[in-house]
Short mmCIF file of C-alpha atoms in Angstrom, two decimals:
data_model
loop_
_atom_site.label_atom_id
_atom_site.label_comp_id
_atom_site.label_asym_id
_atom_site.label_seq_id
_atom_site.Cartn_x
_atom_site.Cartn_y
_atom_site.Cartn_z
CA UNK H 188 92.57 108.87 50.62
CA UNK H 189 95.31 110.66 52.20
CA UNK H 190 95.59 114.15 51.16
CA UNK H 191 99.41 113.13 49.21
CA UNK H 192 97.61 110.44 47.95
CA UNK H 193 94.61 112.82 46.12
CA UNK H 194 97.83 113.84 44.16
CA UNK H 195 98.81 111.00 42.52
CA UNK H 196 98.39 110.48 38.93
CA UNK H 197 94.66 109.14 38.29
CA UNK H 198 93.34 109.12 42.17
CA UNK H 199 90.75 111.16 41.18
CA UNK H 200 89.36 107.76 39.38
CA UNK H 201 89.26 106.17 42.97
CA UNK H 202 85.93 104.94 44.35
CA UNK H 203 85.18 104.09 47.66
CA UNK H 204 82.10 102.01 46.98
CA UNK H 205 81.53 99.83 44.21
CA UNK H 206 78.71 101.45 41.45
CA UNK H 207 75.42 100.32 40.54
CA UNK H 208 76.52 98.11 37.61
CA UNK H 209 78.67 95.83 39.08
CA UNK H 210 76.72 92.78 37.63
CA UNK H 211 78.01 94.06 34.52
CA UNK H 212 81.52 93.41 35.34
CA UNK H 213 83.35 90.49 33.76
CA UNK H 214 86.86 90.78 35.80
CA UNK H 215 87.65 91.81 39.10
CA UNK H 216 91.34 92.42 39.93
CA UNK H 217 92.04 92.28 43.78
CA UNK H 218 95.71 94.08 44.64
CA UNK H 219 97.55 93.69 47.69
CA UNK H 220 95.20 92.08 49.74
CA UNK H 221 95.72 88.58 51.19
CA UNK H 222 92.35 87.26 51.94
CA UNK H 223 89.04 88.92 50.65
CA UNK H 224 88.18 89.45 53.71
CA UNK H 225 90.81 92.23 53.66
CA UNK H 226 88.16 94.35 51.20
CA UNK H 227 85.79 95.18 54.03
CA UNK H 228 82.67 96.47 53.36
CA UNK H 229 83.10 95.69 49.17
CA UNK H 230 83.24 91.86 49.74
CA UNK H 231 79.81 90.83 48.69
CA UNK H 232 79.76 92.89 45.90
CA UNK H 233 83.91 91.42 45.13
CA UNK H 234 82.30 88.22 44.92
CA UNK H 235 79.64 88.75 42.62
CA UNK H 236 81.91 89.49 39.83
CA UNK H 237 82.45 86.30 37.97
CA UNK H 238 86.39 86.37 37.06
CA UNK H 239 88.87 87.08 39.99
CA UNK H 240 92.48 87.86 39.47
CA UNK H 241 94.38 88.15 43.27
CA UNK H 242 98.25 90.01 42.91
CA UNK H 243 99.53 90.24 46.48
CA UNK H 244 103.08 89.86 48.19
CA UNK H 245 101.47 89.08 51.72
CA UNK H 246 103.28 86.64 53.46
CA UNK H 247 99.69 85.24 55.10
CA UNK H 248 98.13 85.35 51.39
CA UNK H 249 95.00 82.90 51.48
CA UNK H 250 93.98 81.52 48.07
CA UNK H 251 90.66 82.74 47.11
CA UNK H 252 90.74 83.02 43.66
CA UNK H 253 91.54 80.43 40.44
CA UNK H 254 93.97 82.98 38.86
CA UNK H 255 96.57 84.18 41.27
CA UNK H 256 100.04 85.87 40.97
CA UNK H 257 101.76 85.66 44.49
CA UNK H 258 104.81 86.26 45.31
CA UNK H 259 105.68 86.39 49.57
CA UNK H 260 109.55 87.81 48.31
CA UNK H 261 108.35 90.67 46.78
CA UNK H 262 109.06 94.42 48.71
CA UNK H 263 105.48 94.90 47.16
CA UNK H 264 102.23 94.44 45.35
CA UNK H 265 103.77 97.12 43.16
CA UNK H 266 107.47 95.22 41.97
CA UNK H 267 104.50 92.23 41.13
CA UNK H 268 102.83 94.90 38.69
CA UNK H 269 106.17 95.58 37.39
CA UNK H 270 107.44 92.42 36.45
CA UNK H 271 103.22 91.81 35.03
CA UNK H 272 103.32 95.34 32.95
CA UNK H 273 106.93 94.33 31.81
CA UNK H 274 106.05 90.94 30.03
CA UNK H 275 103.62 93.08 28.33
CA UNK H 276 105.82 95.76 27.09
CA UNK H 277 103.45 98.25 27.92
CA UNK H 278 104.65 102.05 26.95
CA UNK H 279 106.12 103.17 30.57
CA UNK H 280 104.43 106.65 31.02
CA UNK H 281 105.48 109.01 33.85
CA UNK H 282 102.16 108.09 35.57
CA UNK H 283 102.57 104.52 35.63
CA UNK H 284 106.07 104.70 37.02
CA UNK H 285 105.34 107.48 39.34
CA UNK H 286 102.74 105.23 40.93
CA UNK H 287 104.63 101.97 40.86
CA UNK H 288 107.53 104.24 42.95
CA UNK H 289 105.30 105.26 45.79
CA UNK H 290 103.97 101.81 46.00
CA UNK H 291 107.41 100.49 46.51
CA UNK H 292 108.98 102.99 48.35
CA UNK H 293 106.28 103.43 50.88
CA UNK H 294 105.87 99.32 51.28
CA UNK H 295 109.52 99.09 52.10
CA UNK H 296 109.09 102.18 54.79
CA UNK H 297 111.44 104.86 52.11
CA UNK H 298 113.84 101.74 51.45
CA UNK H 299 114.46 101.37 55.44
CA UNK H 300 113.33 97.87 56.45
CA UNK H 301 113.97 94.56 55.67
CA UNK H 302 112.26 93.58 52.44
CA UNK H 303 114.50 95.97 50.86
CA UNK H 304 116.84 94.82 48.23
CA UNK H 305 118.72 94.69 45.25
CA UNK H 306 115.70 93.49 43.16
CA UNK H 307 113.55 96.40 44.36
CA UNK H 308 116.14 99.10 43.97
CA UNK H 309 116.98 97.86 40.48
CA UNK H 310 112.99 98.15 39.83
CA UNK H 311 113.17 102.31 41.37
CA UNK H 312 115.97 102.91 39.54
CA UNK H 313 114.16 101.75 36.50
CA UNK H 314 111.14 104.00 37.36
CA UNK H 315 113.11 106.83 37.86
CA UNK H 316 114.83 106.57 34.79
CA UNK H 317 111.40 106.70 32.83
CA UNK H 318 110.39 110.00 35.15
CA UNK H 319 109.28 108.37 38.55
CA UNK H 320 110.74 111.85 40.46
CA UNK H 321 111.95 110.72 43.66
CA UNK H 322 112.27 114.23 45.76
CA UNK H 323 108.62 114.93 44.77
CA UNK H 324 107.46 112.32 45.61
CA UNK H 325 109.17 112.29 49.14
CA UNK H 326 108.10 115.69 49.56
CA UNK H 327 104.10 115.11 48.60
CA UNK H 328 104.29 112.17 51.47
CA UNK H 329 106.44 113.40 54.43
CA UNK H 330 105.78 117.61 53.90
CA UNK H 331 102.37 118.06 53.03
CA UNK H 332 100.54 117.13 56.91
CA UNK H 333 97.95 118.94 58.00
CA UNK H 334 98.31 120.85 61.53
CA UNK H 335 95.09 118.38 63.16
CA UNK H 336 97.24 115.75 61.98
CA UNK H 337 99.73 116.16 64.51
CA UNK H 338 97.72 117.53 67.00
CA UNK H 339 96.63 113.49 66.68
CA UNK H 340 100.19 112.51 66.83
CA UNK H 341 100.54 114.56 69.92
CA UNK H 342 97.91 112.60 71.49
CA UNK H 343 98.74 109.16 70.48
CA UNK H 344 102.71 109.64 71.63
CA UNK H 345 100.93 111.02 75.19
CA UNK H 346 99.55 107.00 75.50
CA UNK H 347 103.01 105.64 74.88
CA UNK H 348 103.67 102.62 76.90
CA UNK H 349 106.80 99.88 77.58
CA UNK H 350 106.38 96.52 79.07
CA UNK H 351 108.51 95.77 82.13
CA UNK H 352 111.21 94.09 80.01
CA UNK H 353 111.41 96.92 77.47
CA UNK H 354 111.36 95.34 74.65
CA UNK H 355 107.58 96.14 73.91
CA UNK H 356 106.12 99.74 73.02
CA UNK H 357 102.82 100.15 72.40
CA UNK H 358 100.29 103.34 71.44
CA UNK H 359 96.86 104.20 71.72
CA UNK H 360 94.12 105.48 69.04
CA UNK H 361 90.38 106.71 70.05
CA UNK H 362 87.04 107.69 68.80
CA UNK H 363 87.70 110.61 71.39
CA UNK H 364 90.71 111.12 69.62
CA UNK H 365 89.63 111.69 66.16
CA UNK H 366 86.49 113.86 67.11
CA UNK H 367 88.75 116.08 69.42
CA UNK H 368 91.11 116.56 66.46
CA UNK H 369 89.30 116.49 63.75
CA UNK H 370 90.85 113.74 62.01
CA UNK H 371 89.88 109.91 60.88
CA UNK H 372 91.45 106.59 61.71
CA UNK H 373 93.40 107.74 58.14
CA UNK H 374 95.17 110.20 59.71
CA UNK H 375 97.34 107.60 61.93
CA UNK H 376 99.26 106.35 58.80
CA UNK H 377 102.94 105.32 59.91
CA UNK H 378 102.21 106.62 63.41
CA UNK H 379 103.28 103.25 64.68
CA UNK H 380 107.10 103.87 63.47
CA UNK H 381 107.28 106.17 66.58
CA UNK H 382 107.46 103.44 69.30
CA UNK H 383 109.04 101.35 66.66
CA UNK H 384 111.87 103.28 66.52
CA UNK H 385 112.74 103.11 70.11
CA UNK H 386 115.97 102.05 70.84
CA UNK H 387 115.75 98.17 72.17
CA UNK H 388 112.45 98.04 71.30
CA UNK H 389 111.89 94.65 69.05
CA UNK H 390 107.49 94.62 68.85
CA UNK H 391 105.64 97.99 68.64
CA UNK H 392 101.89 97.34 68.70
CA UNK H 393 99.35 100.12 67.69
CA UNK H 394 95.95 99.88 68.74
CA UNK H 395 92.85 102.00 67.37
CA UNK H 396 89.16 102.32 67.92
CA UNK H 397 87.71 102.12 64.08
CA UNK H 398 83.60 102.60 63.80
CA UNK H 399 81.25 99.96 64.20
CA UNK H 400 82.99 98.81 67.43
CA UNK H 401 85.89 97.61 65.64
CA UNK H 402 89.54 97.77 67.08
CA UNK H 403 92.50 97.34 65.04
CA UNK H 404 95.83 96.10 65.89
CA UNK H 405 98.84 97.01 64.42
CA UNK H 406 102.63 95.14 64.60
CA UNK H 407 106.01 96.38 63.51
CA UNK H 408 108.97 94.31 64.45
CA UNK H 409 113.32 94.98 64.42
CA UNK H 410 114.87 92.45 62.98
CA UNK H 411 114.24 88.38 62.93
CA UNK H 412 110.65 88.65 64.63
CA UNK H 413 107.89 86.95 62.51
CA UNK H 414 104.68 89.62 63.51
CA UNK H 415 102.49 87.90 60.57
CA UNK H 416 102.90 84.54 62.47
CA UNK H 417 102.07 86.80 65.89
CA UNK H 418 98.82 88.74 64.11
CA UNK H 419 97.80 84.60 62.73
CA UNK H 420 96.98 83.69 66.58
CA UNK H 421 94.32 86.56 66.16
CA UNK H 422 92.96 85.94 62.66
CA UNK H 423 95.10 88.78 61.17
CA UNK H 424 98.28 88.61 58.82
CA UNK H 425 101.25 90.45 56.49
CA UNK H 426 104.53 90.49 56.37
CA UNK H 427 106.95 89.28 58.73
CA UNK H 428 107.64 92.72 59.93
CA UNK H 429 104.63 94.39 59.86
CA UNK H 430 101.10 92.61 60.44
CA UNK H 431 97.62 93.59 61.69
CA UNK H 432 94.49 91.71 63.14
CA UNK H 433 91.18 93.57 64.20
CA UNK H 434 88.65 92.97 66.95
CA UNK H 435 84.82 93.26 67.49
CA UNK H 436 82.86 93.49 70.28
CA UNK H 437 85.26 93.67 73.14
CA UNK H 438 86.72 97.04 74.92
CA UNK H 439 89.99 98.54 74.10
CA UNK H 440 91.31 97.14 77.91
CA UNK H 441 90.37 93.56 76.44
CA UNK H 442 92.02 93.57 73.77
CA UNK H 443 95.27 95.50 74.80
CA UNK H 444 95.62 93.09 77.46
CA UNK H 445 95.22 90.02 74.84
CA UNK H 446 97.52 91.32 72.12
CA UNK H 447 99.91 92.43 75.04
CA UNK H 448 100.32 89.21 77.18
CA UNK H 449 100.77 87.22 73.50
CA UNK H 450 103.13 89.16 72.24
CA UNK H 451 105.03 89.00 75.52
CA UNK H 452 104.71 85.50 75.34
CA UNK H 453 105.71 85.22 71.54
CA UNK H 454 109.30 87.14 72.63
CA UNK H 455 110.42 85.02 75.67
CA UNK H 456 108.92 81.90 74.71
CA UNK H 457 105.97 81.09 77.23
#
């Protein structure tokens, strides 16, 4: 977890491996993902458990379980929760809308892109209402970064690329990178809205080395420019203005000159 996120109301009930007694469970419930696949190193264990309930908004979601509650027009996994919590009139406690709040208002980039709308600002103002606190909340995410964190960002702006036409920025992410710094792969959260917001720009692409020779690939897109469909020719997915894909097994020159030439391609129609 992020260090905002260690602040949020019950993170310190987060687990990042699944415990001994997961033959015991009975349900598994499997937010904001798309495929399994998306669960990484948990998905053998995700499978085990005999009951699967998927809620995701993805735009790429891949049926993989009987019970599903999908919804591609969603701003976010968390409105899906909403509408779900408010069929069963639950008792709205500060926690559960503070939570619900950051989901949405960090899927929809602080209610700046696209998927932002009436439905999901009805929904906030809802949350805030019942004590969601909005400047807190803004302030635990944007003012609480660690100094190694930007001396990161500092690196990753100093690989900053365009393509010849412009209309493509793209940044760089290393091992070398992480270990100079001090920081983890988590540290590069919304790092890609740099070259993103670069005037003209239309793709941004963000590329980083992850362990076990894994590289992922992240897209961010202005306007009417369908990324998930671009990330599909890859294996990857999301929404149609943000999307990722991962490689293994081939060098970051590989793959930057893949993901590069097909997203040229994808803008000016080759």
């Amino acid at each position: 977890l992020l260090p905002w996120q260690k602040t949020l109301p019950g993170a310190e009930r987060i687990k990042n491996s699944f415990p001994s007694e997961v033959d015991s469970f009975e349900v598994g419930i499997v937010l904001d993902c798309g495929e399994l696949s998306r669960t990484g190193r948990n998905e053998d264990e995700i499978r085990r458990i005999p009951v699967l309930i998927n809620i995701d908004h993805h735009l790429t979601n891949k049926p993989f379980t009987e019970l599903r509650m999908a919804d591609t027009k969603a701003s976010s996994t968390s409105e899906l929760l909403f509408d779900l919590f408010n069929s069963l009139t639950i008792d709205w406690s500060v926690s559960i809308c503070t939570n619900l709040y950051v989901g949405i208002f960090t899927d929809t980039g602080s209610f700046r892109f696209s998927n932002t709308n009436e439905r999901c600002l009805e929904i906030a103002s809802f949350l805030v209402k019942n004590g969601a606190s909005p400047s807190q909340i803004a302030e635990k995410i944007y003012n609480t970064c660690k100094v190694n964190r930007l001396r990161l960002l500092h690196e990753v702006l100093g690989t900053l690329e365009l393509t010849p036409a412009g209309d493509i920025a793209y940044v760089t992410a290393t091992r070398e990178m992480f270990q100079k710094t001090g920081t983890t792969s988590r540290d590069t959260e919304d790092f890609i809205n740099f070259p993103r917001a670069i005037k003209d720009i239309k793709i941004a692409i963000f590329f980083r080395e992850e362990e076990n020779n894994f590289i992922n690939v992240s897209y961010r897109s202005v306007g009417n420019i369908n990324v998930a469909e671009l990330a599909g020719y890859f294996g990857g997915g999301g929404h149609y203005n943000a999307a990722a894909c991962r490689f293994r097994g081939l060098t970051m020159s590989e793959v930057m000159e893949k993901v590069i030439r097909a997203a040229n391609d994808f803008l000016h129609g080759k």
